[in-house]
Short mmCIF file of C-alpha atoms in Angstrom, two decimals:
data_model
loop_
_atom_site.label_atom_id
_atom_site.label_comp_id
_atom_site.label_asym_id
_atom_site.label_seq_id
_atom_site.Cartn_x
_atom_site.Cartn_y
_atom_site.Cartn_z
CA TYR Q 1 169.66 -140.11 78.95
CA LEU Q 2 171.17 -137.52 81.25
CA PRO Q 3 174.56 -137.13 80.44
CA LEU Q 4 177.45 -138.25 82.36
CA LYS Q 5 178.25 -135.75 85.11
CA GLU Q 6 181.98 -134.59 83.67
CA GLU Q 7 179.67 -134.28 80.23
CA ARG Q 8 177.11 -131.83 82.33
CA ASP Q 9 179.93 -130.44 84.36
CA THR Q 10 181.40 -128.85 80.62
CA VAL Q 11 178.80 -125.92 80.79
CA GLY Q 12 178.52 -124.75 77.03
CA GLY Q 13 180.42 -128.18 76.08
CA ALA Q 14 179.62 -130.10 72.20
CA ASP Q 15 177.68 -132.77 74.31
CA ALA Q 16 175.75 -130.23 76.54
CA ALA Q 17 175.00 -128.67 72.47
CA ALA Q 18 174.13 -131.84 71.31
CA GLY Q 19 171.53 -132.53 73.50
CA ASP Q 20 168.91 -135.28 72.95
CA ASN Q 21 170.26 -135.80 69.18
CA ARG Q 22 173.02 -137.54 70.50
CA ALA Q 23 173.45 -141.28 71.00
CA PRO Q 24 173.91 -142.69 74.37
CA ARG Q 25 176.59 -143.88 76.39
CA PRO Q 26 177.45 -146.77 78.71
CA GLY Q 27 177.20 -145.10 81.93
CA ASP Q 28 174.05 -142.32 81.56
CA VAL Q 29 170.92 -142.40 82.96
CA GLU Q 30 167.71 -143.65 81.80
CA LEU Q 31 164.80 -140.73 82.71
CA GLY Q 32 162.17 -142.55 81.71
CA ILE Q 33 160.49 -138.80 80.41
CA ASP Q 34 158.28 -138.98 77.49
CA MET Q 35 158.79 -134.90 76.48
CA THR Q 36 155.98 -135.19 73.85
CA GLU Q 37 154.43 -131.89 72.50
CA GLU Q 38 152.35 -131.78 74.87
CA THR Q 39 154.81 -131.11 77.20
CA VAL Q 40 157.05 -128.90 75.97
CA ARG Q 41 155.52 -125.56 76.98
CA ALA Q 42 156.14 -126.98 80.60
CA ALA Q 43 159.63 -127.94 80.11
CA THR Q 44 160.01 -124.93 78.28
CA LYS Q 45 158.25 -122.79 80.83
CA VAL Q 46 161.03 -124.41 83.92
CA GLN Q 47 163.96 -123.82 81.36
CA ALA Q 48 163.23 -120.43 81.05
CA ILE Q 49 163.32 -119.72 84.75
CA MET Q 50 166.79 -121.29 85.43
CA ARG Q 51 169.75 -118.52 85.67
CA GLY Q 52 172.38 -120.43 87.37
CA ARG Q 53 173.65 -117.35 89.18
CA LYS Q 54 172.91 -118.85 92.69
CA ALA Q 55 175.56 -119.57 95.03
CA ARG Q 56 177.02 -123.24 95.93
CA SER Q 57 176.36 -123.33 99.62
CA THR Q 58 172.95 -121.95 98.32
CA VAL Q 59 172.15 -124.31 95.60
CA CYS Q 60 173.08 -126.98 98.23
CA SER Q 61 170.50 -124.93 100.95
CA ALA Q 62 167.89 -125.51 98.70
CA MET Q 63 168.28 -129.39 98.08
CA ARG Q 64 167.72 -130.03 101.75
CA GLY Q 65 164.47 -131.07 102.86
CA TYR Q 66 163.44 -132.45 99.34
CA GLU Q 67 165.24 -135.95 99.79
CA GLU Q 68 161.55 -137.84 99.68
CA GLU Q 69 161.17 -136.12 95.73
CA PRO Q 70 162.68 -138.40 93.30
CA SER Q 71 161.04 -137.47 90.68
CA LEU Q 72 162.26 -133.87 91.93
CA LEU Q 73 165.96 -135.06 91.42
CA LYS Q 74 165.60 -137.38 88.61
CA PHE Q 75 164.00 -134.09 86.08
CA ILE Q 76 166.72 -131.88 87.32
CA GLY Q 77 169.64 -133.93 87.29
CA VAL Q 78 172.41 -134.52 89.87
CA ARG Q 79 175.69 -132.39 89.04
CA GLU Q 80 176.94 -131.97 93.39
CA SER Q 81 178.78 -134.46 94.87
CA SER Q 82 177.53 -133.58 97.47
CA TRP Q 83 173.87 -134.93 96.13
CA SER Q 84 175.86 -138.61 96.07
CA SER Q 85 173.88 -140.24 98.18
CA PHE Q 86 170.61 -138.87 96.03
CA LYS Q 87 172.06 -141.00 93.14
CA SER Q 88 170.19 -144.34 93.62
CA ARG Q 89 167.38 -142.52 93.64
CA VAL Q 90 168.04 -140.49 90.64
CA GLU Q 91 169.18 -143.74 88.97
CA THR Q 92 166.15 -145.72 89.38
CA ALA Q 93 162.61 -143.36 90.89
CA ALA Q 94 160.08 -143.02 87.77
CA LEU Q 95 157.47 -140.27 87.36
CA SER Q 96 154.59 -140.61 88.54
CA THR Q 97 151.87 -140.49 85.43
CA GLU Q 98 150.12 -138.38 87.30
CA ASP Q 99 152.56 -136.49 87.71
CA THR Q 100 152.34 -134.13 84.88
CA MET Q 101 155.46 -132.06 83.62
CA ASP Q 102 152.72 -128.68 84.35
CA ALA Q 103 152.37 -129.55 88.00
CA MET Q 104 155.80 -129.80 88.41
CA CYS Q 105 156.36 -126.31 86.99
CA GLU Q 106 154.48 -124.85 89.28
CA ARG Q 107 155.08 -127.32 92.43
CA PHE Q 108 159.13 -127.00 92.24
CA GLY Q 109 159.80 -123.66 89.93
CA PRO Q 110 161.44 -121.54 92.55
CA VAL Q 111 163.83 -125.05 94.23
CA VAL Q 112 164.57 -125.76 90.42
CA ALA Q 113 165.57 -122.06 89.56
CA ALA Q 114 167.93 -122.42 92.81
CA VAL Q 115 169.43 -125.68 92.33
CA CYS Q 116 170.18 -125.88 88.62
CA PRO Q 117 173.63 -124.15 87.76
CA CYS Q 118 173.27 -125.11 84.28
CA ALA Q 119 169.98 -124.65 81.78
CA GLU Q 120 172.09 -126.97 79.26
CA SER Q 121 172.53 -130.27 81.31
CA LEU Q 122 168.34 -130.73 81.46
CA PRO Q 123 167.22 -133.90 79.42
CA MET Q 124 164.67 -132.04 77.21
CA HIS Q 125 162.89 -132.04 74.09
CA PRO Q 126 164.46 -130.89 71.28
CA LYS Q 127 162.35 -128.28 70.39
CA ALA Q 128 161.89 -127.53 74.18
CA ARG Q 129 165.28 -126.47 74.53
CA GLU Q 130 165.97 -124.41 71.27
CA LEU Q 131 162.12 -122.38 72.35
CA ALA Q 132 164.17 -122.77 75.87
CA ARG Q 133 167.47 -120.61 74.74
CA LEU Q 134 165.97 -118.27 72.09
CA THR Q 135 164.39 -116.51 75.15
CA MET Q 136 167.24 -117.33 77.32
CA ASP Q 137 169.29 -115.13 74.73
CA GLU Q 138 166.85 -112.80 73.93
CA LEU Q 139 166.93 -111.74 77.54
CA GLU Q 140 170.47 -111.19 77.62
CA LYS Q 141 170.00 -108.30 75.30
CA ARG Q 142 169.76 -104.99 75.65
CA GLY Q 143 165.99 -103.94 75.53
CA THR Q 144 163.39 -102.15 77.65
CA VAL Q 145 160.38 -102.72 80.05
CA TYR Q 146 157.15 -100.88 80.16
CA VAL Q 147 155.03 -100.70 83.59
CA THR Q 148 152.00 -98.86 82.74
CA LEU Q 149 150.44 -97.97 86.37
CA GLN Q 150 146.90 -98.79 86.11
CA LYS Q 151 145.33 -98.34 89.62
CA ALA Q 152 144.95 -99.07 93.14
CA SER Q 153 141.76 -99.90 95.52
CA HIS Q 154 141.63 -99.94 99.15
CA LEU Q 155 143.94 -97.19 100.07
CA ARG Q 156 144.02 -95.89 104.07
CA GLY Q 157 143.01 -93.09 104.35
CA ALA Q 158 145.72 -90.67 105.61
CA ASP Q 159 143.55 -86.87 105.24
CA LYS Q 160 141.21 -86.54 107.93
CA ALA Q 161 137.78 -85.08 106.25
CA LYS Q 162 136.49 -82.16 107.79
CA GLY Q 163 132.98 -82.45 110.01
CA GLY Q 164 133.86 -86.52 110.29
CA GLY Q 165 133.41 -87.76 106.78
CA THR Q 166 135.59 -90.12 105.14
CA ALA Q 167 139.27 -90.07 105.44
CA THR Q 168 141.28 -89.66 102.17
CA SER Q 169 144.30 -89.29 100.12
CA ASP Q 170 146.40 -87.71 97.63
CA PRO Q 171 148.46 -90.69 96.35
CA TYR Q 172 151.06 -90.58 93.61
CA ALA Q 173 153.42 -93.83 93.62
CA ILE Q 174 157.13 -94.24 93.21
CA LEU Q 175 157.86 -97.73 91.21
CA ASP Q 176 161.34 -98.74 91.51
CA LEU Q 177 162.86 -101.71 88.90
CA HIS Q 178 166.42 -101.81 89.92
CA SER Q 179 167.37 -99.43 91.66
CA ILE Q 180 165.55 -96.87 89.72
CA LYS Q 181 162.88 -95.09 90.47
CA ARG Q 182 159.72 -93.04 88.73
CA LYS Q 183 157.13 -91.20 90.12
CA SER Q 184 153.59 -91.12 88.90
CA ARG Q 185 151.66 -88.07 89.60
CA THR Q 186 149.88 -87.70 91.96
CA VAL Q 187 145.47 -88.38 92.32
CA LEU Q 188 144.05 -85.49 95.10
CA LYS Q 189 141.58 -86.98 97.57
CA THR Q 190 140.61 -91.26 96.25
CA VAL Q 191 141.45 -93.64 98.10
CA ASP Q 192 140.72 -95.71 94.69
CA PRO Q 193 143.24 -93.60 92.22
CA VAL Q 194 143.16 -94.19 88.55
CA TRP Q 195 146.52 -93.18 87.01
CA ASN Q 196 147.27 -95.38 83.68
CA GLN Q 197 150.53 -93.76 83.50
CA THR Q 198 153.21 -95.69 81.20
CA PHE Q 199 156.93 -96.49 82.72
CA SER Q 200 159.92 -97.29 80.76
CA TRP Q 201 163.10 -98.65 82.01
CA ASN Q 202 166.83 -99.88 79.34
CA GLY Q 203 169.53 -102.18 79.94
CA VAL Q 204 169.95 -106.20 80.03
CA LEU Q 205 166.59 -107.32 80.49
CA ARG Q 206 167.36 -110.29 82.64
CA ASP Q 207 168.68 -107.19 84.83
CA LEU Q 208 165.79 -105.30 85.35
CA LEU Q 209 163.72 -108.27 86.00
CA ASP Q 210 166.03 -110.17 88.32
CA ASP Q 211 165.35 -108.04 91.84
CA GLY Q 212 161.09 -107.28 91.26
CA LEU Q 213 159.14 -104.35 90.74
CA ILE Q 214 158.90 -102.53 94.18
CA ILE Q 215 156.05 -99.87 94.27
CA THR Q 216 155.56 -97.43 97.44
CA ILE Q 217 152.79 -95.30 97.63
CA TYR Q 218 152.12 -91.87 99.51
CA ASP Q 219 150.14 -89.65 100.87
CA TYR Q 220 150.94 -86.77 99.39
CA ASP Q 221 151.42 -82.87 101.85
CA GLU Q 222 151.65 -79.97 101.15
CA ASN Q 223 152.91 -78.61 104.48
CA SER Q 224 153.84 -81.96 105.82
CA LYS Q 225 156.12 -85.20 104.92
CA ASP Q 226 154.12 -87.09 102.64
CA ASP Q 227 152.67 -90.54 104.37
CA ASN Q 228 153.82 -94.15 103.16
CA ILE Q 229 150.09 -95.90 102.51
CA GLY Q 230 151.21 -98.87 101.56
CA MET Q 231 153.89 -100.81 99.80
CA ALA Q 232 154.57 -103.98 97.72
CA LEU Q 233 157.58 -105.84 95.58
CA ILE Q 234 155.76 -107.40 92.68
CA ASP Q 235 157.93 -110.99 91.93
CA LEU Q 236 158.71 -110.33 87.92
CA GLU Q 237 159.71 -114.29 87.07
CA PRO Q 238 156.70 -115.41 85.76
CA LEU Q 239 158.45 -112.34 82.61
CA PHE Q 240 161.46 -114.97 81.69
CA CYS Q 241 159.44 -117.04 80.04
CA LYS Q 242 156.79 -114.79 78.41
CA ARG Q 243 157.11 -111.25 76.99
CA GLU Q 244 154.11 -109.16 79.47
CA GLY Q 245 151.78 -110.08 82.42
CA THR Q 246 148.89 -108.22 83.97
CA PHE Q 247 149.17 -108.00 87.92
CA SER Q 248 145.86 -107.26 89.33
CA GLY Q 249 145.29 -106.83 92.59
CA HIS Q 250 148.38 -107.06 94.49
CA GLU Q 251 148.24 -106.57 98.16
CA LEU Q 252 149.68 -103.52 99.47
CA SER Q 253 151.53 -103.77 102.86
CA LEU Q 254 149.08 -101.48 104.93
CA GLN Q 255 146.01 -101.83 103.42
CA GLY Q 256 144.61 -102.01 100.04
CA TYR Q 257 146.27 -103.47 96.19
CA VAL Q 258 147.27 -102.40 93.41
CA SER Q 259 147.42 -103.32 89.68
CA VAL Q 260 150.04 -102.99 86.68
CA LYS Q 261 150.70 -104.38 83.34
CA VAL Q 262 154.59 -105.09 82.98
CA ILE Q 263 155.69 -105.43 79.09
CA TRP Q 264 159.68 -106.46 78.02
CA GLN Q 265 161.23 -106.41 74.43
CA SER Q 266 164.43 -106.51 73.29
CA ALA Q 267 166.25 -103.81 71.09
CA ALA Q 268 166.82 -106.18 68.78
CA GLY Q 269 163.50 -107.75 68.83
CA ALA Q 270 161.31 -104.67 68.61
CA TRP Q 271 163.36 -103.56 65.23
CA GLU Q 272 162.86 -106.96 63.37
CA GLN Q 273 159.28 -106.75 64.42
CA ALA Q 274 159.03 -103.21 62.83
CA ARG Q 275 161.15 -104.74 59.02
CA THR Q 276 159.26 -107.53 58.67
CA ALA Q 277 156.39 -105.66 59.21
CA ALA Q 278 157.55 -102.64 56.58
CA LEU Q 279 159.48 -105.38 54.02
CA ALA Q 280 156.10 -107.36 53.90
CA THR Q 281 153.59 -104.49 53.10
CA ALA Q 282 156.26 -102.74 50.55
CA ARG Q 283 154.95 -101.73 47.09
CA PRO Q 284 155.80 -104.31 44.95
CA GLY Q 285 158.62 -103.56 42.11
CA PRO Q 286 159.40 -103.49 38.91
CA ILE Q 287 160.63 -99.80 38.69
CA GLU Q 288 160.58 -97.85 35.78
CA ALA Q 289 163.28 -95.60 35.02
CA PRO Q 290 161.14 -92.97 33.99
CA ALA Q 291 159.78 -92.44 37.04
CA LEU Q 292 163.09 -92.32 39.15
CA GLY Q 293 162.72 -88.51 37.44
CA THR Q 294 159.61 -87.41 38.71
CA TYR Q 295 159.12 -84.86 41.89
CA GLY Q 296 157.96 -87.42 44.68
CA VAL Q 297 158.42 -87.88 48.40
CA LEU Q 298 160.75 -89.71 50.65
CA SER Q 299 160.19 -91.45 53.79
CA VAL Q 300 162.12 -91.74 56.65
CA ARG Q 301 161.71 -93.96 59.43
CA LEU Q 302 163.66 -93.51 61.55
CA HIS Q 303 162.87 -96.35 64.33
CA SER Q 304 165.55 -96.60 65.98
CA ALA Q 305 169.16 -97.11 67.79
CA GLU Q 306 171.14 -99.74 69.91
CA GLY Q 307 173.45 -99.55 72.14
CA LEU Q 308 174.31 -95.52 72.43
CA MET Q 309 177.36 -94.09 74.18
CA ALA Q 310 176.19 -93.41 77.68
CA ALA Q 311 176.69 -89.15 78.30
CA ASP Q 312 175.41 -88.40 81.56
CA ARG Q 313 176.81 -90.07 84.61
CA ASN Q 314 173.49 -92.11 85.35
CA GLY Q 315 174.76 -94.32 82.82
CA TYR Q 316 172.19 -93.31 80.59
CA SER Q 317 171.50 -90.99 77.60
CA ASP Q 318 168.76 -88.65 76.06
CA PRO Q 319 169.10 -88.83 72.85
CA TYR Q 320 167.60 -87.41 69.62
CA VAL Q 321 169.22 -87.21 66.43
CA LYS Q 322 168.88 -84.63 63.57
CA LEU Q 323 168.81 -85.55 59.63
CA HIS Q 324 170.58 -83.65 57.15
CA LEU Q 325 169.68 -84.77 53.15
CA GLY Q 326 171.35 -82.69 50.69
CA ASN Q 327 170.52 -78.74 51.34
CA ARG Q 328 166.78 -79.36 52.64
CA LYS Q 329 165.79 -78.70 55.77
CA MET Q 330 166.96 -80.45 58.38
CA GLU Q 331 164.33 -82.63 60.58
CA ARG Q 332 164.34 -83.30 64.24
CA SER Q 333 163.00 -86.43 66.28
CA ASP Q 334 162.24 -86.18 69.64
CA VAL Q 335 163.87 -86.84 72.58
CA CYS Q 336 164.02 -89.86 74.61
CA GLU Q 337 164.90 -90.13 78.03
CA MET Q 338 166.98 -91.84 80.10
CA THR Q 339 168.14 -94.84 77.25
CA LEU Q 340 170.98 -95.75 75.27
CA ASP Q 341 168.38 -98.22 73.34
CA PRO Q 342 165.61 -95.35 72.23
CA LEU Q 343 162.75 -95.78 69.93
CA TRP Q 344 161.62 -93.42 68.27
CA ASP Q 345 159.73 -94.78 65.22
CA GLN Q 346 159.16 -91.23 63.52
CA THR Q 347 158.82 -90.53 60.23
CA PHE Q 348 159.86 -87.31 58.43
CA ARG Q 349 159.73 -86.71 54.80
CA PHE Q 350 161.52 -85.04 52.42
CA SER Q 351 160.01 -83.94 48.60
CA GLY Q 352 161.84 -83.47 45.31
CA ILE Q 353 162.89 -85.12 42.01
CA ILE Q 354 163.66 -88.72 43.46
CA SER Q 355 166.25 -89.52 41.01
CA ALA Q 356 168.32 -86.31 42.52
CA MET Q 357 167.32 -87.56 46.62
CA LEU Q 358 168.82 -90.62 45.87
CA ASP Q 359 171.95 -89.45 44.79
CA GLU Q 360 172.61 -87.24 48.30
CA PRO Q 361 173.50 -89.13 51.43
CA LEU Q 362 170.82 -89.20 54.51
CA LYS Q 363 173.06 -88.30 57.46
CA LEU Q 364 172.16 -88.61 61.11
CA VAL Q 365 173.44 -86.54 63.88
CA LEU Q 366 173.05 -88.38 67.10
CA PHE Q 367 172.96 -86.03 70.43
CA ASP Q 368 172.31 -86.45 74.19
CA ARG Q 369 170.10 -83.27 75.32
CA ASP Q 370 171.77 -81.74 78.40
CA LYS Q 371 169.06 -80.59 80.52
CA LYS Q 372 171.17 -77.81 81.97
CA ILE Q 373 170.32 -74.19 80.64
CA GLY Q 374 173.48 -73.18 79.37
CA ASP Q 375 174.53 -76.16 78.19
CA ALA Q 376 175.49 -77.56 74.89
CA ASP Q 377 174.41 -81.40 74.21
CA ASP Q 378 176.93 -83.81 73.80
CA LYS Q 379 177.27 -85.21 70.72
CA LEU Q 380 176.81 -89.40 70.17
CA GLY Q 381 177.66 -89.79 66.96
CA GLU Q 382 177.33 -89.55 62.86
CA ALA Q 383 175.47 -92.37 60.50
CA THR Q 384 175.39 -91.93 57.02
CA PHE Q 385 172.96 -93.85 55.03
CA GLU Q 386 173.68 -94.35 50.54
CA LEU Q 387 169.91 -94.42 49.23
CA SER Q 388 170.76 -96.30 45.97
CA GLY Q 389 169.27 -99.22 46.92
CA LEU Q 390 165.95 -97.37 46.27
CA ARG Q 391 166.75 -97.20 42.69
CA THR Q 392 165.48 -100.89 42.63
CA ALA Q 393 163.52 -101.00 45.38
CA TYR Q 394 160.47 -98.67 46.78
CA THR Q 395 160.99 -99.28 50.61
CA VAL Q 396 164.47 -100.26 51.88
CA CYS Q 397 165.35 -101.16 55.54
CA LEU Q 398 168.51 -100.05 56.52
CA SER Q 399 171.14 -100.69 59.49
CA GLN Q 400 174.73 -98.05 60.35
CA SER Q 401 177.11 -98.36 62.76
CA VAL Q 402 177.05 -94.90 64.93
CA MET Q 403 180.75 -92.86 64.68
CA TYR Q 404 182.02 -91.23 67.52
CA LYS Q 405 184.52 -88.66 66.07
CA ARG Q 406 184.35 -90.62 62.82
CA THR Q 407 186.61 -93.60 63.70
CA VAL Q 408 184.37 -95.43 66.92
CA PRO Q 409 181.67 -97.38 66.52
CA ARG Q 410 179.07 -96.89 69.14
CA GLY Q 411 176.11 -98.78 68.43
CA LYS Q 412 173.86 -98.98 65.34
CA VAL Q 413 170.81 -97.04 64.09
CA ASN Q 414 167.83 -98.72 62.19
CA LEU Q 415 165.97 -96.92 59.88
CA ILE Q 416 162.88 -97.94 57.13
CA VAL Q 417 163.29 -95.55 53.85
CA SER Q 418 160.61 -95.53 51.17
CA TRP Q 419 159.34 -93.23 48.21
CA THR Q 420 156.32 -92.53 46.27
#
């Protein structure tokens, strides 16, 4: 059943949250869509691409020309008074048995994305609604998009060969995602370069994916301006309903093809996966008291941080961590460049009597590396961990707020600590 217009226009209201579970009321429109298990995946796909950011004028414009598609109108519902002339069609039309949900996804996906202002307005199978909501919620969080520039082929030859041979190029690529650019290495004298380089972008996942990936390929010239030998805009919309995609043989504007692989992961999702895996493989207890008095190794797996302070003008930091356990030697992590959600996944080891090490707090100090010579690295904050939980378990997963100037929380840091 499709709720009444007043209810549908109340975004996030109780009826919207209740979805298909509420009882029908007078005035509801019976849709006649059988959301079986087989259609859950397809419906989730459509649900995931609905972003609800289009202006009303765009919405109405997108709807023009679809007056003869009652199945589409039935699927998306009526939300604008300007569509009142379609209402009788919506109330009476039935989906054709040949017009499967999968076909509707492929045929109407772009239009649905434009015309549906609120994902909650769709009549959805409860299971499909929940899957879609989880995906949409994750895309609103911070995370990282990884792009692997694999190869290009049949590029334009910008450099004439001596003796009348086949022209070649010295290609490199500029990748532009959310107006942040990355540059590949240069492959000399070829029109079929293979890079296999991975680049990363950090931020709110939806913002990173919204505008697509722009790849521009240039021919490097030592003594003159580099030649543009092709450009491609890769639409990343398929990634709104799955976490990775391979775009092979994407055509360039002038000549040739380029191939990339794109993966995204939320910062919170990466930590949850690591945490679950660590606990699943942890050494089981109980721990005998005498074992704590033995000499052993304390392993600190610095996994990640989330929502750190931006210390640079570009809105990011280049964070690294110094780890202190009592008066033992300080350990230092690698630097993660241009991110507020660094993923280090590095393990550091401290040796000594187990009980003595567990009595001492583990202190992490986070810094932003400054590249300019003579500039001191900016302090991003501190986090202190108590290790008493390791007296009753061989492995613990810990998260702690990063405190800037000891009083202001600026993100959090995640650790997995164990001892042997």
